[in-house]
Amino acid sequence: LHSEHMSFNGAKMAKSDGNTVTLTDLMERGIHPIAFRYWLCTAHYRSQVSFDPETVRGAETALRRLKTQITELPENGTPVPEYTEHIDTALARDLDTPTVIRTAWNAANDDGLDPAEKRATVAYALTLLGIDLTLLGERSLTMDELDPAVIDKLNERERARTDKDFDRADRI
């Protein structure tokens, strides 16, 4: 999942220009990868986005607020068809992820919904976007806190990408 073009410091982000941001870079900046995914989903994939760590941190704050809001609600509800139909239509209509995000927030703030249905509806939307709130801890991990095996895999993947062995990098 990505946008048309991503810029960083006013220039188009390109590996050939050496101005890319990796998962490791994000984590070193204190940005959770799930928050980065959420931030990407707030813009349509055909639009250009400008990477700004503060903007992504703001998206992470919003996502954490949503997590707090819905994880306190009862489980075992059923997603509300009125919302799920809107979500499904948005995704079918050219992967309109910003509408899915807005719809999740609308459901979260809908006082007329049963709390368990509210939680299920938000979970439905986020799951379709690959956003797993259980992975979003109380705070972002730093590279020093990662399991060494994960760091080894990240480094191996980065070496494969540097060697332009993208098939191997994708498998890792």
Coordinates of C-alpha atoms in Angstrom, one line a residue:
L1 CA 0.0 0.0 0.0
H2 CA 1.6 3.2 -1.1
S3 CA 0.9 6.6 -2.6
E4 CA 1.6 7.8 -6.1
H5 CA 4.8 9.6 -5.1
M6 CA 6.1 10.4 -1.7
S7 CA 8.3 13.4 -1.2
F8 CA 10.7 14.1 1.6
N9 CA 12.2 17.5 2.3
G10 CA 10.6 18.9 -0.9
A11 CA 12.1 16.3 -3.2
K12 CA 10.5 13.1 -4.7
M13 CA 11.6 10.2 -2.6
A14 CA 13.7 7.9 -4.7
K15 CA 16.2 5.2 -3.9
S16 CA 18.5 6.4 -6.7
D17 CA 18.6 9.8 -5.0
G18 CA 19.4 8.3 -1.6
N19 CA 16.5 10.0 0.2
T20 CA 14.3 7.1 1.1
V21 CA 13.1 6.3 4.6
T22 CA 13.2 2.7 5.7
L23 CA 11.3 0.9 8.5
T24 CA 14.4 1.2 10.6
D25 CA 14.5 4.9 10.0
L26 CA 10.9 5.2 11.1
M27 CA 11.5 3.3 14.2
E28 CA 14.6 5.3 15.0
R29 CA 12.4 8.4 14.7
G30 CA 10.0 6.8 17.2
I31 CA 7.3 6.2 14.6
H32 CA 5.4 2.9 14.8
P33 CA 5.1 1.0 11.5
I34 CA 1.3 0.6 12.0
A35 CA 1.0 4.3 12.5
F36 CA 2.9 4.9 9.2
R37 CA 0.4 2.5 7.4
Y38 CA -2.5 4.4 9.0
W39 CA -1.0 7.7 7.8
L40 CA -0.6 6.3 4.3
C41 CA -4.3 5.2 4.3
T42 CA -5.4 8.8 5.1
A43 CA -4.4 9.8 1.6
H44 CA -5.7 8.3 -1.6
Y45 CA -3.1 6.1 -3.3
R46 CA -3.2 8.1 -6.5
S47 CA -2.2 11.3 -4.6
Q48 CA 1.2 12.6 -3.8
V49 CA 2.1 12.7 -0.1
S50 CA 4.9 14.5 1.6
F51 CA 6.6 12.5 4.4
D52 CA 6.9 14.6 7.5
P53 CA 7.7 12.8 10.8
E54 CA 5.6 15.2 12.8
T55 CA 2.6 14.6 10.5
V56 CA 3.0 10.8 10.9
R57 CA 3.4 11.3 14.7
G58 CA 0.1 13.2 14.6
A59 CA -1.5 10.2 12.7
E60 CA -0.1 7.9 15.4
T61 CA -1.7 10.0 18.1
A62 CA -5.0 9.8 16.4
L63 CA -4.7 6.1 15.9
R64 CA -3.8 5.6 19.6
R65 CA -6.8 7.7 20.5
L66 CA -9.0 5.5 18.4
K67 CA -7.5 2.4 20.0
T68 CA -8.2 3.7 23.4
Q69 CA -11.8 4.6 22.4
I70 CA -12.7 1.2 21.0
T71 CA -10.7 -1.3 23.1
E72 CA -12.6 -0.2 26.2
L73 CA -15.8 -1.4 24.4
P74 CA -17.3 -4.9 24.7
E75 CA -16.2 -7.5 22.2
N76 CA -18.3 -10.0 20.2
G77 CA -20.4 -7.4 18.4
T78 CA -21.4 -7.5 14.8
P79 CA -20.3 -4.8 12.3
V80 CA -23.2 -2.5 11.4
P81 CA -24.3 -3.1 7.7
E82 CA -24.8 0.6 7.1
Y83 CA -21.1 1.3 7.8
T84 CA -19.7 -1.9 6.3
E85 CA -21.6 -1.3 3.0
H86 CA -20.1 2.2 2.9
I87 CA -16.6 0.8 3.6
D88 CA -16.9 -1.9 1.0
T89 CA -18.1 0.6 -1.6
A90 CA -15.2 2.9 -0.8
L91 CA -12.7 0.1 -1.3
A92 CA -14.4 -1.1 -4.5
R93 CA -14.3 2.5 -5.7
D94 CA -10.6 2.8 -6.5
L95 CA -9.4 1.8 -3.0
D96 CA -10.7 5.0 -1.4
T97 CA -8.9 4.4 1.9
P98 CA -9.4 7.9 3.2
T99 CA -13.2 7.3 3.2
V100 CA -12.6 4.0 5.0
I101 CA -10.7 5.8 7.7
R102 CA -13.4 8.5 8.0
T103 CA -16.1 5.9 8.2
A104 CA -14.2 4.1 11.0
W105 CA -14.1 7.4 12.9
N106 CA -17.7 8.1 12.2
A107 CA -18.7 4.7 13.6
A108 CA -16.4 5.2 16.6
N109 CA -18.2 8.5 17.4
D110 CA -21.7 7.3 16.6
D111 CA -23.5 7.5 20.0
G112 CA -26.5 5.7 18.5
L113 CA -24.5 2.4 18.0
D114 CA -24.4 -0.4 20.4
P115 CA -20.9 -0.3 22.0
A116 CA -20.0 -3.9 20.8
E117 CA -21.2 -3.1 17.3
K118 CA -19.2 0.1 17.3
R119 CA -16.0 -1.9 18.2
A120 CA -16.8 -4.5 15.6
T121 CA -17.4 -1.9 12.9
V122 CA -14.2 -0.1 13.5
A123 CA -12.3 -3.4 13.6
Y124 CA -13.9 -4.3 10.3
A125 CA -12.6 -1.2 8.6
L126 CA -9.1 -1.3 10.1
T127 CA -8.7 -5.0 9.4
L128 CA -9.4 -4.4 5.7
L129 CA -6.6 -1.8 5.7
G130 CA -4.2 -4.2 7.4
I131 CA -4.2 -2.1 10.6
D132 CA -4.0 -4.3 13.6
L133 CA -4.4 -2.2 16.8
T134 CA -3.1 -5.1 18.9
L135 CA 0.4 -4.4 17.4
L136 CA 0.2 -0.8 18.6
G137 CA 1.7 -0.9 22.0
E138 CA 1.6 1.9 24.6
R139 CA 4.5 3.5 22.8
S140 CA 6.7 2.9 19.8
L141 CA 9.6 0.5 20.1
T142 CA 13.1 1.6 19.5
M143 CA 15.6 -0.4 17.5
D144 CA 17.3 -1.3 20.7
E145 CA 14.2 -3.0 22.0
L146 CA 13.6 -5.2 19.0
D147 CA 14.3 -8.9 19.1
P148 CA 17.8 -9.4 17.6
A149 CA 16.3 -11.9 15.1
V150 CA 14.0 -9.2 13.8
I151 CA 16.9 -6.8 13.5
D152 CA 18.9 -9.4 11.6
K153 CA 15.9 -9.9 9.2
L154 CA 15.6 -6.1 8.7
N155 CA 19.3 -5.9 8.0
E156 CA 19.2 -8.9 5.6
R157 CA 16.2 -7.3 3.8
E158 CA 18.0 -4.0 3.5
R159 CA 21.1 -5.7 2.1
A160 CA 19.0 -7.5 -0.5
R161 CA 17.4 -4.2 -1.5
T162 CA 20.8 -2.5 -1.7
D163 CA 21.9 -5.4 -4.0
K164 CA 18.7 -4.7 -6.1
D165 CA 17.6 -8.3 -5.3
F166 CA 14.0 -7.2 -4.8
D167 CA 12.5 -10.7 -5.1
R168 CA 14.7 -11.9 -2.2
A169 CA 13.9 -8.7 -0.2
D170 CA 10.2 -9.3 -0.6
R171 CA 10.5 -12.9 0.6
I172 CA 12.3 -11.8 3.7

